[in-house]
Short mmCIF file of C-alpha atoms in Angstrom, two decimals:
data_model
loop_
_atom_site.label_atom_id
_atom_site.label_comp_id
_atom_site.label_asym_id
_atom_site.label_seq_id
_atom_site.Cartn_x
_atom_site.Cartn_y
_atom_site.Cartn_z
CA MET A 1 -37.74 22.09 34.94
CA ALA A 2 -38.68 19.84 32.27
CA ALA A 3 -40.73 22.23 29.94
CA ARG A 4 -37.65 24.21 29.95
CA TYR A 5 -35.37 21.56 28.07
CA ASP A 6 -38.55 19.24 25.50
CA ARG A 7 -38.94 21.60 23.10
CA ALA A 8 -36.02 21.87 20.33
CA ILE A 9 -34.34 18.38 20.52
CA THR A 10 -30.69 20.16 20.14
CA VAL A 11 -30.76 20.98 23.44
CA PHE A 12 -29.53 18.84 26.55
CA SER A 13 -31.57 18.89 30.35
CA PRO A 14 -29.61 19.13 33.22
CA ASP A 15 -29.20 16.43 33.74
CA GLY A 16 -28.52 14.94 30.45
CA HIS A 17 -31.54 13.70 29.01
CA LEU A 18 -32.87 15.23 25.86
CA PHE A 19 -36.76 15.56 26.27
CA GLN A 20 -37.64 15.04 22.56
CA VAL A 21 -35.78 11.12 22.21
CA GLU A 22 -38.01 9.98 25.31
CA TYR A 23 -40.83 11.06 24.68
CA ALA A 24 -40.75 10.26 21.28
CA GLN A 25 -39.55 6.13 23.37
CA GLU A 26 -43.64 7.76 25.01
CA ALA A 27 -45.02 7.18 22.27
CA VAL A 28 -43.12 3.76 21.07
CA LYS A 29 -44.94 2.61 24.48
CA LYS A 30 -48.24 3.67 22.41
CA GLY A 31 -47.95 1.43 19.63
CA SER A 32 -48.62 -2.08 19.21
CA THR A 33 -46.64 -4.46 20.66
CA ALA A 34 -44.67 -6.86 18.24
CA VAL A 35 -42.32 -9.65 19.16
CA GLY A 36 -39.57 -10.62 17.38
CA ILE A 37 -37.48 -14.49 17.76
CA ARG A 38 -34.51 -15.78 16.69
CA GLY A 39 -34.93 -19.04 16.14
CA LYS A 40 -31.75 -22.13 14.63
CA ASP A 41 -32.95 -21.86 11.31
CA ILE A 42 -36.43 -19.35 10.81
CA VAL A 43 -36.77 -15.97 12.22
CA VAL A 44 -40.34 -14.79 13.56
CA LEU A 45 -42.02 -11.46 13.77
CA GLY A 46 -45.61 -11.60 15.71
CA VAL A 47 -47.46 -7.91 16.47
CA GLU A 48 -50.82 -7.65 17.10
CA LYS A 49 -53.38 -6.67 14.41
CA LYS A 50 -55.13 -3.67 15.65
CA SER A 51 -58.73 -4.11 15.13
CA VAL A 52 -59.95 -2.31 11.55
CA ALA A 53 -62.94 -0.75 11.19
CA LYS A 54 -66.12 -2.40 9.86
CA LEU A 55 -65.63 -0.27 6.11
CA GLN A 56 -62.13 -0.56 6.27
CA GLU A 57 -60.34 -2.50 3.85
CA GLU A 58 -57.80 -4.72 6.26
CA ARG A 59 -55.05 -5.42 3.91
CA THR A 60 -53.82 -2.02 3.47
CA VAL A 61 -52.58 -1.43 6.30
CA ARG A 62 -49.62 -3.86 7.10
CA LYS A 63 -46.61 -4.02 9.74
CA ILE A 64 -44.71 -5.67 8.78
CA CYS A 65 -42.58 -5.52 5.26
CA ALA A 66 -39.74 -6.97 3.52
CA LEU A 67 -36.61 -4.82 3.10
CA ASP A 68 -35.35 -7.10 0.81
CA ASP A 69 -35.74 -10.84 0.15
CA HIS A 70 -34.07 -11.55 2.90
CA VAL A 71 -34.36 -9.33 5.38
CA CYS A 72 -37.54 -7.96 6.95
CA MET A 73 -38.64 -5.73 9.94
CA ALA A 74 -41.79 -5.25 12.01
CA PHE A 75 -42.62 -1.26 14.01
CA ALA A 76 -43.83 -0.15 16.68
CA GLY A 77 -44.86 3.30 17.12
CA LEU A 78 -46.08 6.05 14.01
CA THR A 79 -46.63 4.52 11.74
CA ALA A 80 -46.15 8.06 8.74
CA ASP A 81 -42.85 7.48 9.93
CA ALA A 82 -41.91 3.48 9.77
CA ARG A 83 -43.28 4.50 6.09
CA ILE A 84 -40.22 6.85 5.50
CA VAL A 85 -37.66 4.74 7.17
CA ILE A 86 -38.89 1.78 6.12
CA ASN A 87 -38.33 3.62 1.98
CA ARG A 88 -35.42 4.29 2.98
CA ALA A 89 -34.11 1.21 4.41
CA ARG A 90 -35.15 -0.62 0.66
CA VAL A 91 -33.68 1.81 -0.84
CA GLU A 92 -30.26 1.43 1.29
CA CYS A 93 -30.47 -1.95 0.44
CA GLN A 94 -30.18 -1.77 -3.03
CA SER A 95 -27.68 0.29 -3.87
CA HIS A 96 -25.59 -2.03 -2.02
CA ARG A 97 -26.25 -4.58 -4.36
CA LEU A 98 -25.28 -1.87 -6.44
CA THR A 99 -21.67 -0.54 -5.23
CA VAL A 100 -21.26 -3.89 -3.70
CA GLU A 101 -22.30 -6.26 -5.43
CA ASP A 102 -23.37 -8.19 -2.55
CA PRO A 103 -26.93 -8.29 -0.37
CA VAL A 104 -26.84 -6.10 2.71
CA THR A 105 -26.13 -8.50 6.15
CA VAL A 106 -29.02 -8.08 8.27
CA GLU A 107 -26.75 -5.63 11.10
CA TYR A 108 -25.00 -2.93 7.75
CA ILE A 109 -29.03 -2.27 7.50
CA THR A 110 -29.72 -2.07 11.28
CA ARG A 111 -26.92 0.09 11.37
CA HIS A 112 -27.72 2.51 8.66
CA ILE A 113 -31.32 2.86 9.93
CA ALA A 114 -30.00 3.89 13.92
CA THR A 115 -27.69 6.29 11.51
CA LEU A 116 -30.37 7.49 10.21
CA LYS A 117 -32.90 8.02 13.31
CA GLN A 118 -29.57 9.81 15.34
CA ARG A 119 -28.93 11.97 13.07
CA TYR A 120 -32.58 13.40 13.70
CA THR A 121 -31.73 12.91 16.63
CA GLN A 122 -28.94 15.75 16.63
CA SER A 123 -30.16 18.24 13.17
CA ASN A 124 -32.34 21.23 13.92
CA GLY A 125 -35.97 21.90 13.03
CA ARG A 126 -36.87 18.30 12.89
CA ARG A 127 -38.20 15.29 15.30
CA PRO A 128 -36.72 12.48 15.58
CA PHE A 129 -38.99 8.92 14.30
CA GLY A 130 -40.98 8.14 16.86
CA ILE A 131 -41.00 4.09 15.88
CA SER A 132 -38.81 0.52 16.90
CA ALA A 133 -38.10 -1.10 15.15
CA LEU A 134 -37.02 -5.57 14.98
CA ILE A 135 -34.91 -6.13 12.03
CA VAL A 136 -34.69 -10.10 11.58
CA GLY A 137 -32.95 -11.69 8.67
CA PHE A 138 -30.16 -14.16 7.63
CA ASP A 139 -27.06 -13.35 6.52
CA CYS A 140 -25.31 -14.77 3.58
CA ASP A 141 -23.24 -17.41 5.91
CA GLY A 142 -26.55 -18.45 6.71
CA THR A 143 -27.13 -16.65 10.91
CA PRO A 144 -30.22 -15.92 11.41
CA ARG A 145 -30.04 -12.50 13.33
CA LEU A 146 -32.47 -9.92 14.89
CA TYR A 147 -32.09 -6.44 16.37
CA GLN A 148 -33.56 -3.40 17.10
CA THR A 149 -33.31 -0.13 17.18
CA ASP A 150 -35.17 2.83 19.02
CA PRO A 151 -35.41 6.52 18.45
CA SER A 152 -33.05 7.50 19.59
CA GLY A 153 -30.21 5.32 17.35
CA THR A 154 -29.33 2.70 19.45
CA TYR A 155 -29.31 -0.41 18.95
CA HIS A 156 -28.56 -4.50 19.68
CA ALA A 157 -29.24 -6.91 19.15
CA TRP A 158 -31.42 -9.70 20.14
CA LYS A 159 -32.08 -13.45 20.68
CA ALA A 160 -36.00 -12.76 21.20
CA ASN A 161 -37.97 -8.98 22.24
CA ALA A 162 -40.58 -7.11 22.08
CA ILE A 163 -41.85 -3.82 21.77
CA GLY A 164 -44.19 -1.84 21.92
CA ARG A 165 -47.17 -1.70 24.13
CA SER A 166 -46.83 -4.17 26.95
CA ALA A 167 -43.64 -4.73 25.60
CA LYS A 168 -42.30 -5.13 29.00
CA THR A 169 -44.76 -8.29 30.29
CA VAL A 170 -44.21 -9.87 26.69
CA ARG A 171 -40.29 -9.77 27.58
CA GLU A 172 -40.85 -10.92 30.73
CA PHE A 173 -42.64 -14.12 29.09
CA LEU A 174 -39.08 -14.81 26.80
CA GLU A 175 -37.28 -14.44 29.50
CA LYS A 176 -38.75 -17.26 31.21
CA ASN A 177 -39.73 -19.24 27.81
CA TYR A 178 -36.99 -18.76 25.60
CA THR A 179 -34.91 -21.71 26.07
CA GLU A 180 -32.84 -23.93 23.52
CA GLU A 181 -36.30 -26.55 23.79
CA SER A 182 -38.68 -23.60 22.92
CA ILE A 183 -36.48 -22.77 18.75
CA ALA A 184 -35.69 -26.50 18.63
CA THR A 185 -37.45 -26.42 15.69
CA ASP A 186 -39.25 -24.07 13.17
CA ASN A 187 -42.68 -24.93 14.31
CA GLU A 188 -41.89 -24.82 18.30
CA SER A 189 -40.58 -21.29 17.74
CA ILE A 190 -43.11 -19.76 15.41
CA LYS A 191 -45.85 -21.06 18.90
CA LEU A 192 -43.02 -19.40 20.91
CA ALA A 193 -43.73 -16.02 19.03
CA ILE A 194 -47.51 -16.68 19.18
CA LYS A 195 -47.62 -17.17 23.82
CA ALA A 196 -45.54 -14.21 23.99
CA LEU A 197 -48.30 -12.42 21.70
CA LEU A 198 -51.17 -14.10 23.64
CA GLU A 199 -49.86 -13.01 27.27
CA VAL A 200 -50.74 -9.27 25.60
CA VAL A 201 -53.41 -9.79 22.90
CA GLN A 202 -57.25 -9.45 23.28
CA SER A 203 -58.80 -11.71 22.12
CA GLY A 204 -56.71 -14.80 19.83
CA GLY A 205 -55.48 -16.31 16.64
CA LYS A 206 -57.66 -13.27 15.21
CA ASN A 207 -55.50 -10.07 16.32
CA ILE A 208 -52.18 -11.46 15.20
CA GLU A 209 -50.00 -10.83 12.09
CA LEU A 210 -47.21 -13.56 12.05
CA ALA A 211 -44.15 -13.43 9.58
CA VAL A 212 -41.40 -16.19 9.28
CA ILE A 213 -38.69 -15.92 7.49
CA ARG A 214 -36.43 -19.56 6.58
CA ARG A 215 -33.08 -20.11 5.86
CA ASN A 216 -32.43 -18.85 1.54
CA GLN A 217 -35.76 -17.72 1.22
CA SER A 218 -38.33 -15.15 1.87
CA LEU A 219 -40.56 -13.37 3.42
CA LYS A 220 -43.68 -15.67 4.18
CA LEU A 221 -46.52 -14.43 5.63
CA LEU A 222 -48.76 -16.51 7.67
CA GLU A 223 -52.34 -16.73 6.80
CA SER A 224 -55.54 -16.65 9.54
CA LYS A 225 -55.43 -20.32 9.22
CA GLU A 226 -52.56 -21.77 9.70
CA ILE A 227 -52.71 -19.22 12.71
CA GLU A 228 -55.54 -20.42 13.85
CA THR A 229 -54.66 -24.37 14.22
CA LEU A 230 -51.87 -23.22 15.83
CA VAL A 231 -53.77 -21.30 18.12
CA THR A 232 -55.62 -23.60 19.44
CA GLU A 233 -52.42 -25.89 19.20
CA ILE A 234 -51.23 -24.34 22.08
CA GLU A 235 -54.30 -23.94 23.76
CA LYS A 236 -54.61 -28.08 24.24
CA GLU A 237 -50.70 -28.05 25.25
CA LYS A 238 -52.00 -25.55 27.76
CA GLU A 239 -54.88 -27.49 28.96
CA GLU A 240 -52.73 -31.19 29.03
CA GLU A 241 -50.23 -29.16 31.03
CA ALA A 242 -53.28 -27.88 34.19
CA GLU A 243 -53.92 -31.27 33.82
CA LYS A 244 -50.93 -32.41 34.18
CA LYS A 245 -50.90 -29.95 37.37
CA LYS A 246 -54.04 -31.05 39.20
CA GLN A 247 -53.05 -34.81 39.07
CA LYS A 248 -49.21 -34.39 40.38
CA LYS A 249 -51.14 -31.85 42.64
CA SER A 250 -54.02 -34.40 44.41
CA THR A 251 -51.42 -37.12 44.16
CA MET B 1 9.68 9.26 -37.42
CA ALA B 2 10.39 5.79 -39.31
CA LEU B 3 9.16 3.45 -36.84
CA ALA B 4 5.73 5.40 -36.90
CA SER B 5 5.45 5.13 -41.01
CA VAL B 6 6.53 1.53 -40.25
CA LEU B 7 3.93 0.43 -37.44
CA GLN B 8 1.08 2.57 -38.79
CA SER B 9 -0.18 0.37 -41.14
CA GLU B 10 0.05 -2.21 -38.38
CA SER B 11 -1.19 0.19 -36.31
CA VAL B 12 -4.24 1.08 -38.31
CA ASP B 13 -5.03 -3.06 -38.03
CA PHE B 14 -4.41 -3.07 -33.93
CA SER B 15 -7.04 -0.36 -33.73
CA ASN B 16 -10.14 -1.57 -35.20
CA TYR B 17 -8.93 -5.50 -34.07
CA GLY B 18 -8.90 -3.74 -30.39
CA ARG B 19 -11.69 -1.50 -31.01
CA GLN B 20 -14.14 -4.81 -31.77
CA ARG B 21 -13.01 -7.08 -29.38
CA HIS B 22 -11.24 -5.17 -26.64
CA GLY B 23 -13.34 -2.26 -26.03
CA PHE B 24 -11.13 -1.98 -22.94
CA ALA B 25 -7.51 -1.90 -23.96
CA SER B 26 -8.01 0.64 -27.52
CA GLY B 27 -10.64 2.87 -25.39
CA LEU B 28 -7.80 3.99 -23.63
CA TYR B 29 -6.80 5.04 -26.66
CA GLU B 30 -9.86 6.02 -28.26
CA ALA B 31 -10.26 9.19 -24.96
CA GLU B 32 -6.33 10.00 -25.17
CA LEU B 33 -6.33 10.21 -29.54
CA GLY B 34 -10.69 12.51 -28.75
CA LEU B 35 -11.17 10.22 -32.36
CA GLU B 36 -13.81 7.70 -33.14
CA SER B 37 -12.42 6.48 -36.63
CA VAL B 38 -9.30 4.77 -37.01
CA GLY B 39 -7.08 7.98 -37.60
CA GLY B 40 -4.28 7.41 -40.48
CA ASP B 41 -2.45 10.51 -38.99
CA ARG B 42 -3.01 8.86 -34.97
CA LEU B 43 -0.67 6.45 -34.15
CA SER B 44 -1.62 3.20 -32.55
CA PHE B 45 -0.94 1.87 -28.94
CA ALA B 46 2.53 0.94 -29.59
CA LEU B 47 3.72 4.96 -29.57
CA SER B 48 2.97 6.86 -27.02
CA THR B 49 2.93 10.24 -25.37
CA SER B 50 5.28 12.06 -27.25
CA CYS B 51 3.56 12.71 -30.57
CA SER B 52 0.58 13.77 -28.65
CA ASN B 53 2.59 16.45 -27.54
CA GLU B 54 3.31 17.75 -31.70
CA ASP B 55 -0.61 16.79 -33.55
CA GLY B 56 -2.82 16.31 -30.46
CA PRO B 57 -4.18 18.14 -27.61
CA ASP B 58 -1.82 19.67 -25.15
CA ARG B 59 -0.77 16.86 -22.84
CA LYS B 60 2.77 17.12 -21.23
CA ILE B 61 1.88 14.97 -18.62
CA GLU B 62 3.70 11.22 -19.38
CA PHE B 63 1.19 8.31 -19.64
CA LEU B 64 2.46 4.54 -19.87
CA HIS B 65 0.64 3.63 -22.46
CA GLY B 66 4.12 1.80 -23.03
CA THR B 67 3.74 -1.02 -20.89
CA THR B 68 3.06 -4.57 -20.26
CA THR B 69 0.57 -5.78 -17.05
CA LEU B 70 -0.44 -8.53 -17.51
CA ALA B 71 -2.99 -10.64 -14.91
CA PHE B 72 -4.54 -14.34 -15.23
CA LYS B 73 -6.74 -16.39 -12.45
CA PHE B 74 -5.42 -20.07 -12.16
CA GLN B 75 -6.10 -22.99 -9.84
CA HIS B 76 -4.13 -21.64 -6.97
CA GLY B 77 -5.15 -17.63 -6.97
CA VAL B 78 -4.45 -15.39 -9.51
CA ILE B 79 -0.19 -13.80 -11.31
CA VAL B 80 0.32 -10.65 -11.33
CA ALA B 81 3.31 -9.41 -13.64
CA VAL B 82 4.79 -6.24 -14.96
CA ASP B 83 7.44 -5.06 -16.70
CA SER B 84 8.66 -2.17 -15.15
CA ARG B 85 9.93 1.24 -18.09
CA ALA B 86 8.73 3.91 -18.80
CA THR B 87 9.11 6.18 -21.92
CA ALA B 88 8.77 9.49 -23.32
CA GLY B 89 8.55 9.22 -26.65
CA SER B 90 11.90 6.85 -28.01
CA TYR B 91 14.03 7.75 -24.28
CA ILE B 92 14.01 5.51 -21.83
CA ALA B 93 12.79 7.37 -18.82
CA SER B 94 12.67 5.06 -16.29
CA GLN B 95 14.03 1.04 -15.97
CA THR B 96 12.88 0.72 -12.49
CA VAL B 97 8.75 2.45 -12.50
CA LYS B 98 6.36 -0.20 -9.67
CA LYS B 99 4.10 -1.11 -11.72
CA VAL B 100 1.67 -1.82 -8.95
CA ILE B 101 0.25 -0.72 -6.39
CA GLU B 102 -0.20 -2.50 -2.93
CA ILE B 103 -3.80 -1.70 -2.27
CA ASN B 104 -3.03 -3.98 1.06
CA PRO B 105 -1.93 -7.19 2.79
CA TYR B 106 -4.95 -9.56 0.43
CA LEU B 107 -5.60 -6.44 -2.53
CA LEU B 108 -2.91 -5.19 -6.15
CA GLY B 109 -3.42 -2.70 -8.33
CA THR B 110 -1.37 -2.58 -12.22
CA MET B 111 -0.69 0.57 -13.11
CA ALA B 112 -1.29 1.57 -16.84
CA GLY B 113 -2.13 5.25 -17.99
CA GLY B 114 -0.76 7.90 -16.28
CA ALA B 115 1.54 7.12 -13.40
CA ALA B 116 0.14 9.75 -10.88
CA ASP B 117 -3.55 8.65 -11.68
CA CYS B 118 -3.38 5.41 -10.87
CA SER B 119 -1.20 5.48 -8.15
CA PHE B 120 -3.81 8.69 -6.61
CA TRP B 121 -6.81 6.82 -6.76
CA GLU B 122 -6.01 3.26 -5.99
CA ARG B 123 -4.19 4.82 -2.99
CA LEU B 124 -7.34 6.90 -2.40
CA LEU B 125 -8.76 3.06 -3.01
CA ALA B 126 -6.27 1.59 -0.27
CA ARG B 127 -8.73 4.51 2.44
CA GLN B 128 -12.08 2.91 1.32
CA CYS B 129 -10.96 -0.11 1.72
CA ARG B 130 -9.47 0.07 4.89
CA VAL B 131 -12.55 1.86 6.16
CA TYR B 132 -15.06 -0.96 5.01
CA GLU B 133 -13.44 -3.11 6.22
CA LEU B 134 -13.62 -0.58 9.65
CA ARG B 135 -17.12 -0.58 9.48
CA ASN B 136 -18.37 -3.70 8.72
CA LYS B 137 -15.96 -5.75 10.49
CA GLU B 138 -14.64 -7.79 7.32
CA ARG B 139 -12.23 -7.55 4.12
CA ILE B 140 -13.66 -6.40 1.71
CA SER B 141 -13.80 -8.24 -1.65
CA VAL B 142 -12.16 -7.90 -4.89
CA ALA B 143 -16.14 -6.72 -6.95
CA ALA B 144 -16.49 -4.24 -4.45
CA ALA B 145 -13.33 -2.75 -3.67
CA SER B 146 -13.08 -2.75 -7.56
CA LYS B 147 -16.43 -0.87 -7.87
CA LEU B 148 -15.58 1.66 -5.46
CA LEU B 149 -12.99 2.65 -7.79
CA ALA B 150 -14.52 2.33 -10.48
CA ASN B 151 -17.43 5.33 -9.23
CA MET B 152 -14.56 7.72 -7.86
CA VAL B 153 -13.26 7.88 -11.32
CA TYR B 154 -16.01 7.72 -13.14
CA GLN B 155 -16.82 10.73 -12.04
CA TYR B 156 -14.31 11.72 -13.83
CA LYS B 157 -15.50 10.81 -17.42
CA GLY B 158 -14.50 13.30 -19.44
CA MET B 159 -11.82 14.76 -18.43
CA GLY B 160 -8.55 13.68 -18.77
CA LEU B 161 -7.58 10.78 -16.88
CA SER B 162 -5.87 8.52 -17.87
CA MET B 163 -5.40 5.31 -15.98
CA GLY B 164 -6.40 0.87 -16.71
CA THR B 165 -5.86 -0.97 -14.04
CA MET B 166 -6.41 -4.28 -13.59
CA VAL B 167 -7.81 -4.74 -9.42
CA CYS B 168 -6.70 -9.02 -8.13
CA GLY B 169 -7.47 -10.14 -5.00
CA TRP B 170 -8.29 -12.98 -3.22
CA ASP B 171 -12.17 -12.60 -1.01
CA LYS B 172 -14.45 -15.27 0.71
CA THR B 173 -15.46 -16.18 -3.46
CA GLY B 174 -12.02 -16.94 -4.03
CA PRO B 175 -9.65 -15.17 -6.19
CA GLY B 176 -10.79 -12.37 -7.66
CA LEU B 177 -9.80 -10.12 -11.03
CA TYR B 178 -11.45 -7.11 -12.14
CA TYR B 179 -9.88 -4.87 -15.44
CA VAL B 180 -10.74 -1.09 -14.69
CA ASP B 181 -10.37 2.07 -16.53
CA SER B 182 -11.24 6.32 -16.36
CA GLU B 183 -13.74 5.27 -19.49
CA GLY B 184 -15.83 3.96 -16.91
CA ASN B 185 -15.35 -0.19 -18.55
CA ARG B 186 -15.13 -2.24 -15.02
CA VAL B 187 -15.40 -5.76 -16.70
CA CYS B 188 -13.85 -9.67 -14.76
CA GLY B 189 -12.71 -12.39 -16.31
CA ASP B 190 -9.74 -14.74 -16.49
CA LEU B 191 -7.24 -12.53 -18.34
CA PHE B 192 -5.74 -9.55 -18.53
CA ALA B 193 -2.58 -7.45 -20.00
CA VAL B 194 -3.03 -4.11 -20.75
CA GLY B 195 -1.01 -1.52 -22.62
CA SER B 196 1.67 -1.56 -25.78
CA GLY B 197 2.51 -4.59 -25.41
CA SER B 198 -0.54 -6.58 -23.91
CA MET B 199 -0.72 -8.89 -27.24
CA TYR B 200 3.19 -10.71 -27.03
CA ALA B 201 1.64 -11.33 -23.55
CA TYR B 202 -1.55 -12.57 -24.87
CA GLY B 203 -0.18 -15.11 -27.06
CA ILE B 204 2.04 -16.32 -24.68
CA VAL B 205 -0.52 -16.80 -21.93
CA ASP B 206 -2.49 -18.11 -24.09
CA SER B 207 -1.13 -20.96 -24.77
CA GLY B 208 0.49 -21.92 -22.36
CA LEU B 209 -2.99 -21.39 -20.01
CA LYS B 210 -3.83 -24.87 -22.26
CA GLN B 211 -3.18 -26.94 -19.31
CA LYS B 212 -6.23 -26.50 -16.21
CA ASP B 213 -4.34 -27.09 -13.50
CA LEU B 214 -1.02 -25.35 -13.59
CA THR B 215 0.77 -25.39 -9.73
CA VAL B 216 2.32 -22.41 -9.14
CA GLU B 217 5.47 -22.80 -9.94
CA GLU B 218 4.35 -22.81 -13.68
CA ALA B 219 2.05 -20.11 -13.35
CA CYS B 220 4.91 -17.31 -12.94
CA ASP B 221 7.23 -19.65 -15.34
CA LEU B 222 4.39 -18.69 -18.29
CA GLY B 223 3.37 -14.58 -16.26
CA ARG B 224 6.94 -13.56 -16.40
CA ARG B 225 7.96 -15.12 -19.95
CA ALA B 226 5.31 -13.81 -20.84
CA ILE B 227 6.59 -10.53 -20.29
CA TYR B 228 9.60 -11.01 -21.47
CA GLN B 229 8.09 -11.45 -24.64
CA ALA B 230 6.51 -8.67 -24.61
CA THR B 231 9.62 -6.79 -23.84
CA TYR B 232 12.08 -8.57 -26.06
CA ARG B 233 9.69 -7.79 -29.24
CA ASP B 234 7.82 -4.19 -27.76
CA ALA B 235 10.57 -1.47 -27.59
CA TYR B 236 8.01 0.94 -24.68
CA SER B 237 8.91 -2.43 -22.39
CA GLY B 238 11.03 -3.27 -20.68
CA GLY B 239 13.62 -3.51 -17.29
CA GLN B 240 12.47 -6.00 -14.94
CA VAL B 241 9.75 -8.36 -14.07
CA ASN B 242 7.47 -7.95 -11.30
CA LEU B 243 6.11 -11.43 -9.82
CA TYR B 244 3.25 -11.01 -7.44
CA HIS B 245 1.19 -14.43 -6.75
CA VAL B 246 -1.87 -13.61 -4.66
CA HIS B 247 -3.04 -16.47 -2.86
CA SER B 248 -5.86 -16.99 -0.09
CA GLU B 249 -3.61 -15.65 2.86
CA GLY B 250 -3.23 -12.37 1.40
CA TRP B 251 0.27 -11.43 -1.76
CA THR B 252 3.06 -12.42 -1.96
CA ARG B 253 6.00 -10.89 -3.84
CA VAL B 254 7.65 -14.05 -6.32
CA SER B 255 10.39 -12.36 -7.18
CA GLN B 256 11.57 -8.94 -9.47
CA SER B 257 13.49 -10.41 -12.48
CA ASP B 258 16.38 -8.47 -14.62
CA VAL B 259 14.66 -8.67 -19.03
CA LEU B 260 18.24 -9.52 -19.73
CA MET B 261 19.18 -11.89 -16.85
CA LEU B 262 15.78 -13.97 -18.24
CA HIS B 263 16.72 -14.01 -21.89
CA GLN B 264 19.86 -15.18 -21.08
CA GLN B 265 17.99 -17.45 -19.60
CA TYR B 266 16.24 -19.11 -21.55
CA GLN B 267 18.50 -18.63 -24.00
CA ALA B 268 20.62 -21.04 -22.20
CA GLU B 269 17.74 -23.35 -21.95
CA LYS B 270 17.04 -23.73 -25.85
CA ALA B 271 20.31 -24.24 -26.48
#
């Protein structure tokens, strides 16, 4: 059945699916994991760094990109598609500043990206973008925001979310561990993001890339040293927790 | 035209002075006249339309350059005051023209230049503002609204639009006042007066605004008096003074006073 209805993007299947869009979502699931956390005074984006070939320069592949001073995004899926979407979003951020004399709100730029994606699900001769994006930032009034878009062009606001490979596992971890305490301070929020990624990333701190935006500050990429320190902290805490449990059991 | 020759010497000074300091005010008329240099044979902005019928490009449209509109910011918002006379040469076409356009409950636009141009583009602006509000779930800022208007008319630059408007409102950054015209000028400011009677109005407002903290009453009074003085001396302004006050809750129509009544009132006060 699917064979007949999955070639053209503009054709619905009898049971109401747009197969091309669903296949695009499959492509997203193959991309490396990205996680986003909305704290109180900070928003955190973490991505799994794919291992780089020996001769390849590490810094040319960046999965976290700034769209403007106060907004940035991470994606999962086809890198080339992401580049186009990011370009358009960056231009739109500046156009908005020009016509409205105000920086974009996170919701506005998310809506713009989602509308762009939707357009590509409804025109002839084009295929959908094969990326999901996590867009984070602060609005003018200081509220932190986190939005997720997917290839179909829908967008939702989240407190914390993950996309890409093993997104389900990470999301379940976040559902259990995202509490008022866990985002109480900036450091705690960052640690939560790292903990979430460590669930699915193989070899620890070296394969994690982390970026944060604090209120009224621009995007900061954490250095690998900082990430390493935080990872060791987390591992210490884990050991302490394990010891406490052992003590409880023995008593 | 006796009046023309009398005003010509003054008019020359006016246009020069206007060109240097108030690019926006005279810009309107440079477009109208289509000349860069001071034309001795061209009449100043004190006189308008019918002359251009005879010696200028064929323009049979009635333009409200003969007008006085005024807006200024103060502590409690923005005061907008306008006259209500429309002239076709030396004929007074109407004494009851509405020169303030209510774009939406918190934005006002004044009208100077072509009445059709002003009201059309400002109604279009109202539509854009409403769409913005629905899409973004918040009111549009005065800066953005004036930018939208300026961008809209800039596409028609050089095609004969004539519009000199002040966009006044209150947004989350406080009171906003922008002058926008069909030449593409868009200027933010604390005080603007547009039209043939603007110089007289400036005189009154400039001296009255010395004290920084005006009450609403005092500011309204100042605006009213400024328009009155302009109508007193400028032949092309008159009728009624329409006064609006823009504050944090939106705009309120404060008063509509006939100029002749005001004249009697002020004369009585002097005595």
